[in-house]
Structures are given as C-alpha cells and as structure tokens.
Amino acid sequence: MSAKVYFTKQITPEKVTELYAKLGKELCGNIAVKVHSGEVGNQNFIRADFWKPIIDKVGGTVVECNTAYEGQRNTTKKHLKTIELHGWSRMFPFDLLDADKDIVLDIPDGKIIKKNYVGKNIEKYDSMLVLSHFKGHPMGGYGGALKQLSIGVASSFGKAYIHGAGEPDKIWTADHDRFLESMADAAKSVIDYFGGNTAYINVMKNMSVDCDCCAVAEDPCMKDIGMLASLDPVAIDQACLDLVYASDDPGRDHLLQRIESLNGAHTIDAAADLGCGSKEYELVCID
C-alpha cells in the first residue's frame, strides 16, 4: 500500500503548518519535536524562527541529543550553550534528551544491531514530530527523516554505537553498509516506541553535500526544491531523493555524487525491509 506524501514548492513557515494539517493526524499527549540544533559555524541549518509556527501550533517541546564527535554539541554544557545561541531555548520549551543518561530500546528484528541507546528523557513523550532538513551527508550520503529518527534520537553513546554497527569503538571504521543498516534498525526502534504516533516534515532548502553537523560546510550546490510532509518516514525520504533525481538543476549531479558514493539509498531500502514504511508513495502537490 502506497503512502501519501504532500509536497509544495513554497518554502515558508506558514506553509509548514498547512502541510501538517494535510496529514489529518493530530499528534497526541506530550509531543516531542525533533530538530537539528545546528553545529556552531554551520550556515545551512534550518533556523528556529522558521519552525516557530508549527512548533507553536502543536504545543510541543523541542528535543535534541548530544553528538559523538568534537564540536560545540558533544557535551551537555556545550550543547546547551549552542541551543541558546541558536535561539531554540529562547523560543520554545527545550529538552536535551540525553542530558543525564540514556535508556535502551530493544530491536529484536534488527538487521545489525539489536538495541538502540536513546536519551532517557524520551520517556516523557507520547508522540514525536520530526522536522528534518534534507541535504547531503559526509557519512550517510544524505540526511532526512530516517537519520533524524536514528542518529538524531540516539544518545551520544548511541550515536557511536550506530556508527560502529554495534561496536562503538569502531565509530569511524565499521563496514559502511552495516552502519547504514544500523541506522535503519535504530529508526525502527523509535517508530515502534511511539507506536505510530509520529509525523514527518522534510525541507529541501540550502541543500549542501554536507550535513548541518559540520561546522565548516560547503555552500548549497543546487536550488531549493520545496517541502514535504508524510506519516511515513521511508516514503518521505524516497520522495526527496526522487525529486533530486528529477531536477534539471546544474548542481544536482554534485549532490547525487555524494549520495551515491556513500550508498545513501541503502538506508531507505533497509528501513523499508524492516517495515518502517513504504518506498511506494503518492505525491500530492499543493499550491
């Protein structure tokens, strides 16, 4: 059964709330709103004020987790300073999920990893709105909804565990496809944890080959495409990838070279195989 993915070429804060309404699903209870806080120095991440209308609408708490590499977000003390610098905690209720400790989510059917270490404060929340910036990534090939669910929700230790395909000491040296499959496993654990009480919005803007986690990132290499919303994380990432392939922008090939050289689509394939969602979708265009 194909999933619905709503798409608009307009990239405005107000259009985000319209896309969310199209989903026909009101997230319930205490809502976690997963964002990428942006590494200090990065010029491409989606700013807090852009997301303000949708976060205000759902009445959620912005959440993030610490990173597993050097920078301004790898410790709670530094990350909270970055959160303040980038406006998140000044505009919204904010929760650093792994500020104190993490918990384990079991993945009995995981391809590579059978457990996922996530920020303990996830226990406060009944549902999650995943706000993602679709772009390239120097490890995963691309970053979108599935990366937000996996690496994004994992604790600092959990990030190393996923990158190392279950061996955190191999964070940068694990077999690459096993790392990608581990991301799919981790995403599945978060989807299962919330029992389907999740929704996804991807913004195809400022599309660099580099992630928002890079303090020094390449400038965007192709023009903005639009925004998408879905209840299916596999479908929304597949739709973004298809839109890049369909583009006639001269910078398209540079972005695709990054994605293809790192086998980025394998994460989507693995997540679909795990039952995280469907690669078959209906793209519903709205003005």
Coordinates of C-alpha atoms in Angstrom, one line a residue:
M1 CA 0.0 0.0 0.0
S2 CA 1.5 3.3 -1.0
A3 CA 1.9 6.2 1.4
K4 CA 0.7 9.8 0.8
V5 CA 3.5 12.4 0.7
Y6 CA 2.3 16.0 0.4
F7 CA 4.6 18.4 -1.5
T8 CA 4.7 22.1 -2.1
K9 CA 7.3 24.2 -3.8
Q10 CA 6.7 27.1 -1.4
I11 CA 9.1 27.2 1.5
T12 CA 7.6 29.3 4.2
P13 CA 6.9 28.8 7.9
E14 CA 3.2 29.2 7.3
K15 CA 3.2 26.5 4.6
V16 CA 4.7 24.1 7.1
T17 CA 1.6 24.3 9.2
E18 CA -0.6 23.8 6.1
L19 CA 1.4 20.7 5.2
Y20 CA 0.9 19.3 8.7
A21 CA -2.8 19.9 8.5
K22 CA -3.0 17.9 5.3
L23 CA -1.8 14.8 7.2
G24 CA -5.1 14.6 9.0
K25 CA -3.4 13.4 12.2
E26 CA -3.2 15.3 15.5
L27 CA -0.3 14.1 17.5
C28 CA -1.4 13.3 21.0
G29 CA -0.2 13.8 24.6
N30 CA 3.2 15.3 25.3
I31 CA 4.7 16.0 21.9
A32 CA 8.5 15.9 21.3
V33 CA 9.6 18.0 18.3
K34 CA 12.8 16.7 17.0
V35 CA 15.0 19.3 15.3
H36 CA 18.7 19.6 14.3
S37 CA 20.1 22.3 16.5
G38 CA 22.9 23.1 14.0
E39 CA 26.6 23.0 14.7
V40 CA 28.2 26.4 15.6
G41 CA 29.6 27.8 12.3
N42 CA 27.2 25.9 10.0
Q43 CA 25.4 28.3 7.6
N44 CA 22.8 25.9 6.2
F45 CA 20.7 24.5 9.0
I46 CA 17.0 25.5 9.3
R47 CA 16.7 28.2 11.9
A48 CA 14.4 28.2 14.9
D49 CA 12.3 31.0 13.7
F50 CA 11.4 29.1 10.6
W51 CA 9.9 26.3 12.6
K52 CA 8.1 28.6 15.1
P53 CA 4.6 28.4 13.7
I54 CA 4.4 24.6 13.5
I55 CA 6.0 24.2 17.0
D56 CA 3.6 26.7 18.5
K57 CA 0.7 25.0 16.7
V58 CA 1.4 21.5 18.1
G59 CA 2.4 22.9 21.5
G60 CA 5.4 20.6 21.6
T61 CA 8.8 20.6 23.3
V62 CA 11.9 20.9 21.1
V63 CA 14.2 17.9 21.7
E64 CA 17.8 17.1 20.8
C65 CA 20.6 14.8 21.8
N66 CA 24.4 15.3 22.2
T67 CA 26.8 14.4 19.4
A68 CA 29.6 11.8 19.4
Y69 CA 32.3 13.9 17.8
E70 CA 34.3 17.0 18.7
G71 CA 32.4 20.3 18.3
Q72 CA 30.1 22.6 20.3
R73 CA 27.4 19.9 20.9
N74 CA 29.2 16.9 22.2
T75 CA 28.7 17.7 25.9
T76 CA 25.6 18.8 27.7
K77 CA 27.3 22.0 28.9
K78 CA 28.4 23.0 25.4
H79 CA 25.3 21.8 23.6
L80 CA 23.0 23.9 25.9
K81 CA 25.1 27.0 25.1
T82 CA 24.6 26.2 21.4
I83 CA 20.9 25.7 21.9
E84 CA 20.7 29.2 23.5
L85 CA 23.0 30.7 20.8
H86 CA 20.8 29.4 18.0
G87 CA 17.6 30.5 19.7
W88 CA 15.9 27.2 20.4
S89 CA 15.6 27.6 24.2
R90 CA 14.7 31.2 23.9
M91 CA 11.7 30.5 21.6
F92 CA 10.5 27.1 22.9
P93 CA 10.4 24.7 25.8
F94 CA 13.5 22.6 25.2
D95 CA 14.7 19.2 26.4
L96 CA 18.2 17.7 25.8
L97 CA 17.1 14.1 25.9
D98 CA 20.4 12.6 27.0
A99 CA 21.5 15.4 29.3
D100 CA 21.7 12.9 32.2
K101 CA 21.6 9.4 30.8
D102 CA 20.2 7.1 28.2
I103 CA 17.9 4.1 28.0
V104 CA 17.9 1.0 25.7
L105 CA 15.2 0.3 23.1
D106 CA 15.2 -3.3 22.0
I107 CA 15.3 -4.1 18.3
P108 CA 14.6 -7.9 18.2
D109 CA 14.4 -8.0 14.4
G110 CA 17.3 -5.6 13.8
K111 CA 19.4 -6.4 10.8
I112 CA 22.7 -5.4 12.5
I113 CA 22.0 -4.0 16.0
K114 CA 19.5 -5.4 18.5
K115 CA 19.4 -2.4 20.8
N116 CA 19.4 1.3 20.5
Y117 CA 20.6 3.8 23.1
V118 CA 18.4 6.9 23.2
G119 CA 18.2 9.9 25.5
K120 CA 16.3 8.8 28.7
N121 CA 14.0 11.8 28.6
I122 CA 12.2 10.3 25.6
E123 CA 10.2 8.6 28.3
K124 CA 8.4 11.9 28.9
Y125 CA 6.8 11.9 25.4
D126 CA 3.8 10.3 23.8
S127 CA 4.4 11.3 20.2
M128 CA 7.0 12.9 18.0
L129 CA 7.0 15.5 15.2
V130 CA 10.2 15.0 13.2
L131 CA 11.4 18.2 11.4
S132 CA 14.2 17.4 9.0
H133 CA 16.4 19.3 6.6
F134 CA 17.1 17.2 3.6
K135 CA 20.6 17.6 2.3
G136 CA 23.8 15.6 1.7
H137 CA 25.8 14.0 4.5
P138 CA 29.6 13.1 4.7
M139 CA 28.8 9.7 6.3
G140 CA 25.3 8.6 5.4
G141 CA 25.2 10.1 1.9
Y142 CA 22.1 12.1 2.7
G143 CA 20.2 13.3 5.8
G144 CA 16.5 13.3 6.2
A145 CA 13.7 11.8 8.3
L146 CA 15.4 8.4 8.8
K147 CA 18.6 9.9 10.0
Q148 CA 16.7 12.2 12.5
L149 CA 14.9 9.1 13.9
S150 CA 18.1 7.1 14.2
I151 CA 21.3 9.2 14.8
G152 CA 19.2 12.2 15.9
V153 CA 17.4 10.5 18.7
A154 CA 20.3 8.4 19.8
S155 CA 22.3 9.5 22.8
S156 CA 26.0 10.4 22.4
F157 CA 26.9 6.8 23.2
G158 CA 24.1 5.6 21.0
K159 CA 25.4 7.6 18.0
A160 CA 28.8 5.9 18.4
Y161 CA 27.0 2.5 18.7
I162 CA 25.1 3.0 15.5
H163 CA 28.1 4.4 13.5
G164 CA 30.1 1.4 14.7
A165 CA 27.4 -1.1 13.8
G166 CA 27.2 -2.2 17.4
E167 CA 30.9 -1.6 18.2
P168 CA 31.2 2.0 19.4
D169 CA 35.0 1.9 19.3
K170 CA 34.7 1.5 15.5
I171 CA 32.6 4.7 15.2
W172 CA 34.5 5.8 12.0
T173 CA 35.8 2.4 10.8
A174 CA 32.8 0.0 10.7
D175 CA 31.7 -1.6 7.4
H176 CA 29.8 1.2 5.7
D177 CA 26.7 -0.7 4.7
R178 CA 26.4 -2.2 8.1
F179 CA 26.4 1.3 9.5
L180 CA 23.6 2.3 7.1
E181 CA 21.6 -0.8 8.1
S182 CA 22.2 0.0 11.8
M183 CA 20.6 3.5 11.1
A184 CA 17.6 1.7 9.7
D185 CA 17.4 -0.6 12.8
A186 CA 17.6 2.4 15.2
A187 CA 14.9 4.3 13.3
K188 CA 12.7 1.2 13.6
S189 CA 13.1 1.2 17.3
V190 CA 11.9 4.8 17.7
I191 CA 9.0 4.3 15.3
D192 CA 8.0 1.2 17.4
Y193 CA 8.5 3.1 20.7
F194 CA 5.9 5.8 19.7
G195 CA 3.5 3.2 18.2
G196 CA 2.9 5.2 15.0
N197 CA 2.3 8.5 16.8
T198 CA 4.8 10.3 14.6
A199 CA 4.7 12.7 11.7
Y200 CA 7.4 13.9 9.4
I201 CA 8.2 17.2 7.5
N202 CA 11.3 17.5 5.3
V203 CA 12.5 20.8 3.9
M204 CA 14.5 20.7 0.7
K205 CA 16.3 24.0 1.1
N206 CA 20.0 25.0 1.5
M207 CA 21.0 21.6 0.0
S208 CA 24.7 21.2 0.6
V209 CA 26.6 17.9 0.2
D210 CA 27.4 18.4 3.9
C211 CA 25.3 18.0 7.0
D212 CA 24.2 20.6 9.5
C213 CA 26.5 18.9 11.9
C214 CA 29.5 20.3 10.0
A215 CA 31.0 23.5 11.4
V216 CA 32.7 24.0 8.1
A217 CA 30.2 23.0 5.3
E218 CA 30.1 23.5 1.6
D219 CA 27.5 26.1 0.4
P220 CA 24.3 24.7 -1.1
C221 CA 25.0 23.2 -4.5
M222 CA 21.5 23.3 -6.1
K223 CA 18.4 25.4 -5.9
D224 CA 15.7 24.9 -3.3
I225 CA 13.0 22.4 -4.3
G226 CA 10.3 22.6 -1.7
M227 CA 8.8 20.9 1.4
L228 CA 7.2 17.6 2.0
A229 CA 5.1 16.0 4.8
S230 CA 4.1 12.4 5.4
L231 CA 3.2 9.9 8.1
D232 CA 5.7 7.6 6.5
P233 CA 9.5 8.2 7.0
V234 CA 10.6 5.9 4.3
A235 CA 8.2 7.4 1.7
I236 CA 9.2 11.0 2.5
D237 CA 12.9 10.3 2.2
Q238 CA 12.3 8.3 -1.0
A239 CA 10.2 11.2 -2.4
C240 CA 13.0 13.7 -1.6
L241 CA 15.6 11.5 -3.3
D242 CA 13.3 11.2 -6.4
L243 CA 12.8 14.9 -6.6
V244 CA 16.6 15.4 -6.6
Y245 CA 16.9 12.9 -9.5
A246 CA 14.1 14.6 -11.4
S247 CA 15.7 18.1 -11.1
D248 CA 17.4 19.7 -14.0
D249 CA 19.4 22.0 -11.7
P250 CA 23.1 22.1 -12.7
G251 CA 24.2 21.3 -9.1
R252 CA 22.1 18.2 -9.0
D253 CA 25.0 15.9 -10.0
H254 CA 27.2 17.1 -7.2
L255 CA 24.7 16.3 -4.6
L256 CA 23.9 12.9 -6.2
Q257 CA 27.6 12.1 -6.3
R258 CA 27.8 12.5 -2.6
I259 CA 24.6 10.4 -2.0
E260 CA 25.5 7.6 -4.5
S261 CA 29.2 7.4 -3.5
L262 CA 28.1 6.6 0.1
N263 CA 25.2 4.3 -1.0
G264 CA 22.8 6.6 0.8
A265 CA 19.7 5.0 -0.6
H266 CA 20.6 1.7 1.1
T267 CA 19.3 3.2 4.4
I268 CA 15.9 3.7 2.7
D269 CA 15.9 0.1 1.3
A270 CA 16.9 -1.3 4.7
A271 CA 14.2 0.7 6.6
A272 CA 11.6 -0.4 4.1
D273 CA 12.6 -4.0 4.5
L274 CA 12.3 -3.7 8.3
G275 CA 8.7 -2.4 7.9
C276 CA 9.4 1.2 8.8
G277 CA 7.4 2.4 5.8
S278 CA 6.9 2.0 2.1
K279 CA 9.0 3.2 -0.8
E280 CA 5.8 3.3 -2.9
Y281 CA 4.1 6.6 -2.4
E282 CA 1.6 9.1 -3.9
L283 CA 3.0 12.6 -4.3
V284 CA 0.1 15.0 -3.6
C285 CA 1.1 18.5 -4.8
I286 CA -0.4 21.5 -3.1
D287 CA -0.2 25.2 -4.1

